[in-house]
Coordinates of C-alpha atoms and ligand atoms in Angstrom, one line a residue:
M1100 CA -38.2 -19.9 -122.9
A1101 CA -41.6 -21.5 -121.5
R1102 CA -41.3 -24.7 -119.5
Q1103 CA -42.6 -27.4 -122.1
T1104 CA -43.7 -29.6 -119.6
R1105 CA -47.5 -30.9 -120.1
A1106 CA -49.7 -34.4 -120.1
I1107 CA -50.8 -34.6 -123.3
I1108 CA -54.3 -36.4 -123.2
N1109 CA -55.9 -38.4 -126.1
L1110 CA -59.5 -38.4 -126.0
S1111 CA -59.7 -40.2 -129.2
A1112 CA -57.5 -42.8 -127.3
L1113 CA -60.4 -42.6 -124.1
E1114 CA -63.0 -43.0 -126.4
D1115 CA -61.5 -46.1 -128.1
N1116 CA -60.5 -47.6 -124.4
Y1117 CA -64.5 -47.6 -123.9
E1118 CA -65.7 -49.1 -127.2
A1119 CA -63.3 -51.8 -126.3
M1120 CA -64.0 -52.2 -122.5
C1121 CA -68.2 -52.2 -124.0
A1122 CA -67.2 -54.7 -126.2
H1123 CA -66.4 -57.0 -123.3
A1124 CA -69.2 -56.8 -122.0
P1125 CA -71.9 -56.0 -124.2
N1126 CA -75.2 -56.5 -121.8
S1127 CA -73.8 -54.3 -119.1
K1128 CA -74.5 -50.8 -118.6
Q1129 CA -70.9 -48.8 -118.3
V1130 CA -70.1 -46.5 -115.4
V1131 CA -67.1 -44.5 -116.5
V1132 CA -65.7 -43.8 -112.9
V1133 CA -63.8 -40.2 -112.9
K1134 CA -62.9 -39.8 -109.4
A1135 CA -59.6 -37.6 -108.8
N1136 CA -60.0 -36.1 -111.9
A1137 CA -60.3 -39.1 -113.8
Y1138 CA -57.2 -40.4 -112.3
G1139 CA -55.4 -37.1 -113.0
N1140 CA -56.7 -37.0 -116.8
G1141 CA -59.1 -33.9 -116.1
A1142 CA -62.8 -35.1 -114.8
V1143 CA -64.5 -32.5 -116.9
E1144 CA -63.2 -33.4 -120.0
V1145 CA -63.3 -37.2 -119.8
A1146 CA -66.8 -36.4 -118.9
K1147 CA -67.9 -34.5 -121.7
K1148 CA -66.1 -36.9 -124.5
L1149 CA -68.0 -39.6 -123.1
D1150 CA -71.2 -38.3 -121.4
A1151 CA -73.2 -39.2 -124.5
K1152 CA -72.3 -43.2 -124.4
A1153 CA -71.7 -43.5 -120.9
S1154 CA -74.9 -44.4 -118.4
M1155 CA -73.4 -42.8 -115.4
F1156 CA -70.0 -41.3 -113.9
A1157 CA -69.0 -42.0 -110.9
V1158 CA -66.6 -40.0 -108.0
A1159 CA -65.6 -40.8 -104.5
F1160 CA -67.2 -38.6 -102.6
L1161 CA -69.6 -35.6 -103.0
D1162 CA -67.3 -32.5 -103.5
E1163 CA -66.2 -34.3 -106.9
V1164 CA -69.6 -34.0 -107.8
F1165 CA -69.8 -30.1 -107.9
E1166 CA -67.2 -30.0 -110.8
L1167 CA -68.6 -32.1 -113.2
R1168 CA -72.2 -30.1 -112.8
E1169 CA -70.5 -26.4 -113.1
A1170 CA -69.3 -27.7 -116.1
G1171 CA -72.7 -29.0 -117.3
I1172 CA -72.3 -32.6 -117.2
E1173 CA -76.1 -33.8 -116.7
S1174 CA -75.6 -38.0 -116.7
P1175 CA -76.3 -39.5 -112.6
I1176 CA -73.3 -39.4 -111.0
L1177 CA -72.7 -42.5 -108.5
V1178 CA -71.0 -41.4 -104.9
L1179 CA -68.8 -44.5 -104.3
Q1180 CA -68.4 -43.8 -100.6
G1181 CA -72.4 -42.1 -100.4
P1182 CA -73.2 -39.5 -98.0
H1183 CA -70.2 -38.8 -95.6
E1184 CA -72.9 -36.1 -93.6
E1185 CA -76.6 -36.8 -93.3
H1186 CA -77.1 -33.4 -95.2
E1187 CA -75.6 -34.2 -97.9
C1188 CA -78.4 -35.9 -99.1
E1189 CA -80.6 -33.3 -99.5
L1190 CA -78.8 -32.6 -102.4
T1191 CA -79.6 -35.6 -103.9
K1192 CA -82.1 -34.7 -106.6
H1193 CA -80.5 -31.4 -107.3
L1194 CA -77.3 -32.9 -108.3
N1195 CA -78.6 -36.2 -109.3
V1196 CA -76.5 -38.6 -107.7
V1197 CA -76.7 -42.0 -107.0
W1198 CA -75.6 -42.6 -103.6
M1199 CA -73.3 -46.4 -103.0
L1200 CA -74.4 -46.8 -99.7
H1201 CA -71.8 -48.9 -97.3
L1202 CA -72.8 -47.7 -93.4
E1203 CA -76.1 -48.9 -91.4
Q1204 CA -76.3 -45.2 -90.8
Q1205 CA -76.0 -44.1 -94.3
L1206 CA -79.3 -47.1 -94.8
N1207 CA -81.1 -44.8 -92.1
W1208 CA -80.7 -41.7 -93.6
V1209 CA -81.8 -42.9 -97.4
N1210 CA -84.6 -45.1 -95.8
K1211 CA -85.9 -42.4 -93.9
R1212 CA -86.4 -39.6 -96.7
I1213 CA -87.9 -42.8 -99.0
E1214 CA -90.8 -43.3 -96.3
N1215 CA -91.3 -39.8 -96.1
G1216 CA -91.2 -39.1 -99.9
E1217 CA -88.0 -37.5 -100.1
L1218 CA -86.6 -39.7 -102.3
T1219 CA -87.6 -42.3 -105.0
D1220 CA -86.1 -45.6 -103.9
D1221 CA -83.9 -45.6 -106.8
R1222 CA -81.0 -43.4 -105.9
H1223 CA -78.9 -45.3 -103.7
W1224 CA -76.9 -49.0 -104.4
V1225 CA -76.0 -51.0 -101.9
K1226 CA -72.9 -51.9 -101.3
F1227 CA -71.8 -55.6 -99.2
D1228 CA -68.1 -56.6 -98.1
T1229 CA -67.2 -59.6 -99.7
G1230 CA -64.1 -60.1 -98.3
M1231 CA -62.1 -56.6 -99.1
H1232 CA -62.8 -55.4 -95.6
R1233 CA -62.6 -51.4 -96.6
L1234 CA -66.4 -50.4 -97.2
G1235 CA -69.9 -52.7 -97.2
L1236 CA -72.4 -53.9 -95.3
P1237 CA -71.7 -57.4 -93.9
C1238 CA -73.2 -60.4 -96.0
A1239 CA -74.2 -61.9 -92.6
E1240 CA -76.1 -59.3 -91.9
Y1241 CA -78.4 -59.0 -95.0
D1242 CA -81.6 -60.6 -93.3
E1243 CA -81.2 -58.1 -90.3
L1244 CA -80.7 -54.7 -92.8
A1245 CA -83.5 -55.7 -94.8
K1246 CA -85.7 -55.5 -92.0
A1247 CA -84.5 -52.8 -90.2
Y1248 CA -84.8 -50.8 -94.0
P1249 CA -87.2 -52.1 -95.7
H1250 CA -87.3 -48.9 -98.7
I1251 CA -83.0 -49.3 -99.4
F1252 CA -84.0 -53.3 -99.9
S1253 CA -86.3 -52.7 -103.1
A1254 CA -86.7 -54.2 -106.4
N1255 CA -84.6 -51.3 -108.2
T1256 CA -82.0 -51.2 -105.7
V1257 CA -78.7 -52.5 -107.2
I1258 CA -76.3 -54.5 -104.9
T1259 CA -72.9 -54.1 -105.2
T1260 CA -69.3 -55.4 -103.9
H1261 CA -65.9 -54.7 -105.1
L1262 CA -63.4 -57.6 -105.8
A1263 CA -60.0 -57.1 -103.7
R1264 CA -58.2 -59.5 -106.2
A1265 CA -60.2 -59.3 -109.4
D1266 CA -56.6 -57.7 -111.2
E1267 CA -55.1 -61.4 -110.6
P1268 CA -57.8 -63.9 -112.4
E1269 CA -54.3 -67.0 -112.7
I1270 CA -56.3 -67.5 -108.9
D1271 CA -59.9 -68.6 -108.3
D1272 CA -60.3 -65.5 -105.3
A1273 CA -62.7 -63.3 -107.3
L1274 CA -64.7 -65.8 -109.5
T1275 CA -65.3 -68.0 -106.1
R1276 CA -66.5 -64.4 -104.2
T1277 CA -68.4 -63.4 -106.6
Q1278 CA -70.1 -67.2 -106.8
S1279 CA -70.9 -67.4 -103.6
F1280 CA -72.1 -63.5 -103.4
L1281 CA -74.7 -64.0 -106.1
T1282 CA -75.5 -67.3 -104.6
L1283 CA -76.1 -65.3 -101.2
M1284 CA -78.3 -62.4 -103.3
A1285 CA -79.9 -64.3 -106.1
N1286 CA -83.3 -65.0 -104.5
R1287 CA -83.6 -61.6 -103.1
H1288 CA -82.4 -59.2 -105.6
Q1289 CA -81.9 -58.5 -109.5
H1290 CA -79.6 -55.9 -110.2
F1291 CA -75.9 -56.4 -109.4
S1292 CA -72.5 -54.4 -110.2
I1293 CA -69.3 -56.5 -109.7
A1294 CA -66.9 -56.2 -111.7
N1295 CA -64.3 -52.6 -112.1
S1296 CA -61.7 -52.8 -115.0
A1297 CA -60.0 -56.1 -114.9
G1298 CA -63.4 -58.0 -113.6
N1299 CA -64.7 -57.0 -116.6
I1300 CA -62.1 -57.7 -118.9
A1301 CA -61.0 -61.7 -117.3
L1302 CA -64.1 -62.3 -115.1
P1303 CA -67.6 -62.6 -117.3
S1304 CA -69.7 -63.9 -114.3
A1305 CA -68.8 -60.1 -112.9
A1306 CA -69.7 -58.2 -115.8
L1307 CA -73.5 -57.7 -114.6
D1308 CA -75.9 -54.7 -115.0
Y1309 CA -73.4 -52.5 -114.4
N1310 CA -69.7 -52.3 -114.2
R1311 CA -67.3 -49.8 -113.1
M1312 CA -64.4 -48.5 -115.1
G1313 CA -61.5 -46.4 -114.8
I1314 CA -58.3 -47.1 -115.0
S1315 CA -58.5 -49.3 -118.5
L1316 CA -60.5 -46.3 -119.8
Y1317 CA -56.9 -44.5 -119.3
G1318 CA -55.0 -46.8 -121.1
S1319 CA -53.3 -48.8 -118.8
S1320 CA -53.5 -52.5 -118.1
P1321 CA -54.7 -53.4 -114.5
F1322 CA -52.8 -56.7 -114.6
E1323 CA -49.4 -57.5 -113.1
N1324 CA -50.1 -60.5 -115.7
K1325 CA -48.1 -59.8 -118.9
Q1326 CA -50.0 -62.3 -120.2
I1327 CA -52.9 -60.8 -119.9
V1328 CA -52.9 -58.4 -122.9
P1329 CA -56.0 -56.1 -122.9
N1330 CA -56.4 -54.2 -126.4
L1331 CA -56.0 -50.6 -124.8
K1332 CA -54.7 -47.1 -126.0
T1333 CA -52.2 -44.9 -124.2
V1334 CA -54.8 -42.0 -123.2
M1335 CA -51.7 -39.5 -120.7
T1336 CA -48.5 -38.6 -122.3
L1337 CA -46.2 -37.0 -119.7
E1338 CA -43.6 -35.0 -121.3
S1339 CA -40.7 -32.3 -120.5
Q1340 CA -38.0 -31.3 -122.0
V1341 CA -34.2 -31.0 -121.4
I1342 CA -33.0 -27.8 -120.2
A1343 CA -29.2 -28.0 -119.7
I1344 CA -26.7 -30.6 -120.8
R1345 CA -22.9 -30.8 -119.1
E1346 CA -20.6 -33.4 -119.3
I1347 CA -18.8 -34.5 -116.0
D1348 CA -15.4 -36.8 -114.8
E1349 CA -15.7 -40.2 -113.7
G1350 CA -16.3 -40.3 -109.8
E1351 CA -18.6 -37.1 -109.7
A1352 CA -21.9 -37.3 -108.4
V1353 CA -25.1 -35.9 -109.5
G1354 CA -28.0 -34.7 -107.3
Y1355 CA -29.0 -34.2 -103.5
G1356 CA -27.0 -36.5 -101.5
A1357 CA -24.6 -37.1 -103.9
T1358 CA -26.2 -41.1 -104.2
W1359 CA -25.2 -42.0 -107.8
V1360 CA -21.4 -41.5 -108.9
A1361 CA -20.2 -41.5 -112.4
K1362 CA -18.4 -45.1 -113.4
R1363 CA -17.3 -43.4 -116.4
A1364 CA -17.2 -39.6 -118.1
S1365 CA -20.4 -39.0 -118.6
R1366 CA -23.0 -36.7 -120.2
I1367 CA -26.0 -35.4 -117.4
A1368 CA -29.0 -33.6 -119.1
T1369 CA -31.4 -31.5 -116.7
V1370 CA -35.0 -32.4 -117.5
A1371 CA -37.7 -29.9 -116.5
L1372 CA -40.4 -31.8 -114.8
G1373 CA -39.5 -33.0 -110.8
Y1374 CA -41.6 -33.7 -108.0
A1375 CA -44.0 -30.9 -107.5
D1376 CA -45.1 -32.2 -110.6
G1377 CA -46.0 -35.5 -109.2
Y1378 CA -43.0 -37.4 -110.8
P1379 CA -42.6 -40.1 -107.6
R1380 CA -39.5 -38.9 -105.7
H1381 CA -38.6 -42.7 -105.2
A1382 CA -38.0 -43.1 -108.4
P1383 CA -34.3 -44.9 -108.1
S1384 CA -31.4 -44.1 -110.7
G1385 CA -32.4 -46.3 -113.6
T1386 CA -35.9 -45.6 -114.0
P1387 CA -36.3 -44.9 -117.8
A1388 CA -37.5 -42.2 -119.8
Y1389 CA -37.0 -41.9 -123.2
F1390 CA -35.4 -39.6 -125.4
D1391 CA -35.6 -38.4 -129.2
G1392 CA -36.0 -42.3 -130.3
H1393 CA -33.9 -43.8 -126.9
I1394 CA -34.4 -44.4 -123.7
A1395 CA -32.1 -43.2 -120.4
K1396 CA -31.7 -43.8 -117.6
L1397 CA -32.4 -41.6 -114.0
V1398 CA -29.4 -41.0 -112.3
G1399 CA -29.5 -39.2 -108.7
R1400 CA -32.4 -38.0 -106.8
V1401 CA -35.5 -36.3 -108.3
S1402 CA -35.8 -32.9 -107.4
M1403 CA -38.6 -30.5 -106.9
D1404 CA -38.8 -29.0 -110.3
M1405 CA -35.9 -31.5 -112.4
L1406 CA -34.7 -35.1 -113.0
T1407 CA -30.9 -35.7 -114.3
F1408 CA -30.5 -38.6 -117.0
D1409 CA -27.9 -39.8 -118.4
V1410 CA -27.1 -39.3 -122.2
T1411 CA -24.0 -40.5 -122.4
D1412 CA -24.5 -42.5 -125.3
L1413 CA -27.0 -41.0 -126.9
D1414 CA -25.8 -37.9 -129.2
T1415 CA -28.5 -36.4 -130.5
V1416 CA -29.9 -34.9 -127.2
E1417 CA -29.0 -31.1 -126.5
V1418 CA -30.9 -28.4 -124.8
G1419 CA -34.6 -28.5 -126.0
T1420 CA -35.0 -32.0 -126.4
R1421 CA -38.1 -33.2 -125.8
V1422 CA -38.7 -36.0 -123.0
E1423 CA -41.6 -38.6 -122.4
L1424 CA -41.7 -39.7 -118.7
W1425 CA -44.4 -42.0 -119.7
G1426 CA -47.1 -42.2 -122.9
E1427 CA -47.1 -43.4 -126.0
K1428 CA -43.3 -44.2 -126.3
L1429 CA -43.0 -45.5 -122.8
N1430 CA -45.7 -47.9 -121.1
I1431 CA -46.7 -46.2 -117.7
N1432 CA -47.2 -49.9 -116.2
D1433 CA -42.9 -50.2 -117.0
V1434 CA -42.2 -46.9 -115.7
A1435 CA -44.5 -47.7 -112.1
K1436 CA -42.9 -51.1 -112.0
F1437 CA -39.5 -50.4 -112.0
V1438 CA -40.6 -47.0 -109.1
G1439 CA -42.5 -49.8 -107.1
T1440 CA -46.1 -48.8 -107.9
I1441 CA -48.8 -48.8 -110.1
A1442 CA -49.8 -46.8 -112.9
Y1443 CA -53.2 -45.5 -111.4
E1444 CA -50.5 -43.9 -108.7
L1445 CA -48.3 -42.4 -111.1
M1446 CA -51.5 -40.5 -113.2
T1447 CA -53.2 -39.6 -110.3
R1448 CA -50.4 -37.7 -108.8
V1449 CA -49.2 -35.4 -111.8
S1450 CA -49.8 -32.1 -110.2
A1451 CA -52.1 -29.4 -111.0
R1452 CA -48.8 -27.1 -112.0
V1453 CA -48.6 -29.4 -115.4
P1454 CA -50.8 -28.2 -117.8
R1455 CA -53.3 -30.8 -119.6
V1456 CA -53.4 -30.7 -123.4
Y1457 CA -56.2 -31.9 -124.9
R1458 CA -55.8 -33.7 -128.6
Ligands
PLP1202 C1 -61.9 -46.9 -108.4 C2 -63.1 -47.9 -108.4 C3 -63.6 -48.7 -109.7 C4 -62.1 -48.4 -110.4 O1 -61.9 -49.4 -110.8 P1 -60.4 -49.7 -111.8 O2 -59.7 -50.4 -111.6 O3 -59.9 -48.3 -112.2 O4 -61.1 -50.0 -113.2 C5 -64.6 -49.4 -109.5 N1 -65.2 -49.5 -108.2 C6 -64.9 -48.7 -107.2 C7 -66.1 -48.9 -105.7 C8 -63.8 -47.6 -107.1 O5 -63.4 -47.1 -106.0

């Protein structure tokens, strides 16, 4: 029996999500974020599906560009961390990349290339730090930087920032920071990119020239707040299969370390997927999975290649029964919450050993 473990990727749901997100901000151009293999969904397939529609793609660093170019994707690609080393700048035109510059050293590398005619002034964006304190130039140094690197701050330049709390629109943090950032920059620049998925949905004042959208396209709500229900369709369904069933007595334990002990005579289903496939090892007993129309609970520790579930109350489960770990029948955000993480992490960690099947 071949292992029936796979991630089914619904590309038409992806396209519908893209359209739904565009409808939120019809005056913005859309940057499709495909870093980390498109959050585990497959960067090449995602980019191919949206190539005709998206303005540009975005990845974290240069290495992620090559795979897309080799696959024939031609749209510009925004590199969110900018060049890590100066020599990467030499590839700007050849790879058709746009750098998001966040460090003074990067301003210098690009400024001197514009000065000597090697680059035009539309191959970079500039990122400022508005309180996330991770990447970005200090807003207070704007005047000094603009003076030192005049070619960087041109009329074409897209000025950008990333909001730490856009996914919590119920508090005003993201709104306040957007407003003060725009107030500071308004007399100086005309082109802006602020919103990620959450901003695009819940913070219209942040949806400007370009929005950078990741998680929403892959079908997961960026909001913890269940009152905000964006119109998104599931893209990834992670599925596997029962490969063994056993009956155990009350008092018997399951799995490494005997962390789960049966409180009654129980029926245990072993499923062909484990932490080597990217299922989180710290998922606790009780984490749900979907079996044949019903939810069953994980029992015992997650192994490298297997999971065990209590199916005592599910008579129809047998060797060969299909199991959905998350996806169309079981919302990934619900599983993430149980595991103490977010959908971003669950999706991106589905490992290379899991075949992606595109529908
Ligand atoms: C990953 C990333 C995004 C996309 O965020 P989502 O929440 O997935 O929409 C946007 N901007 C930057 C700078 C990012 O690193």
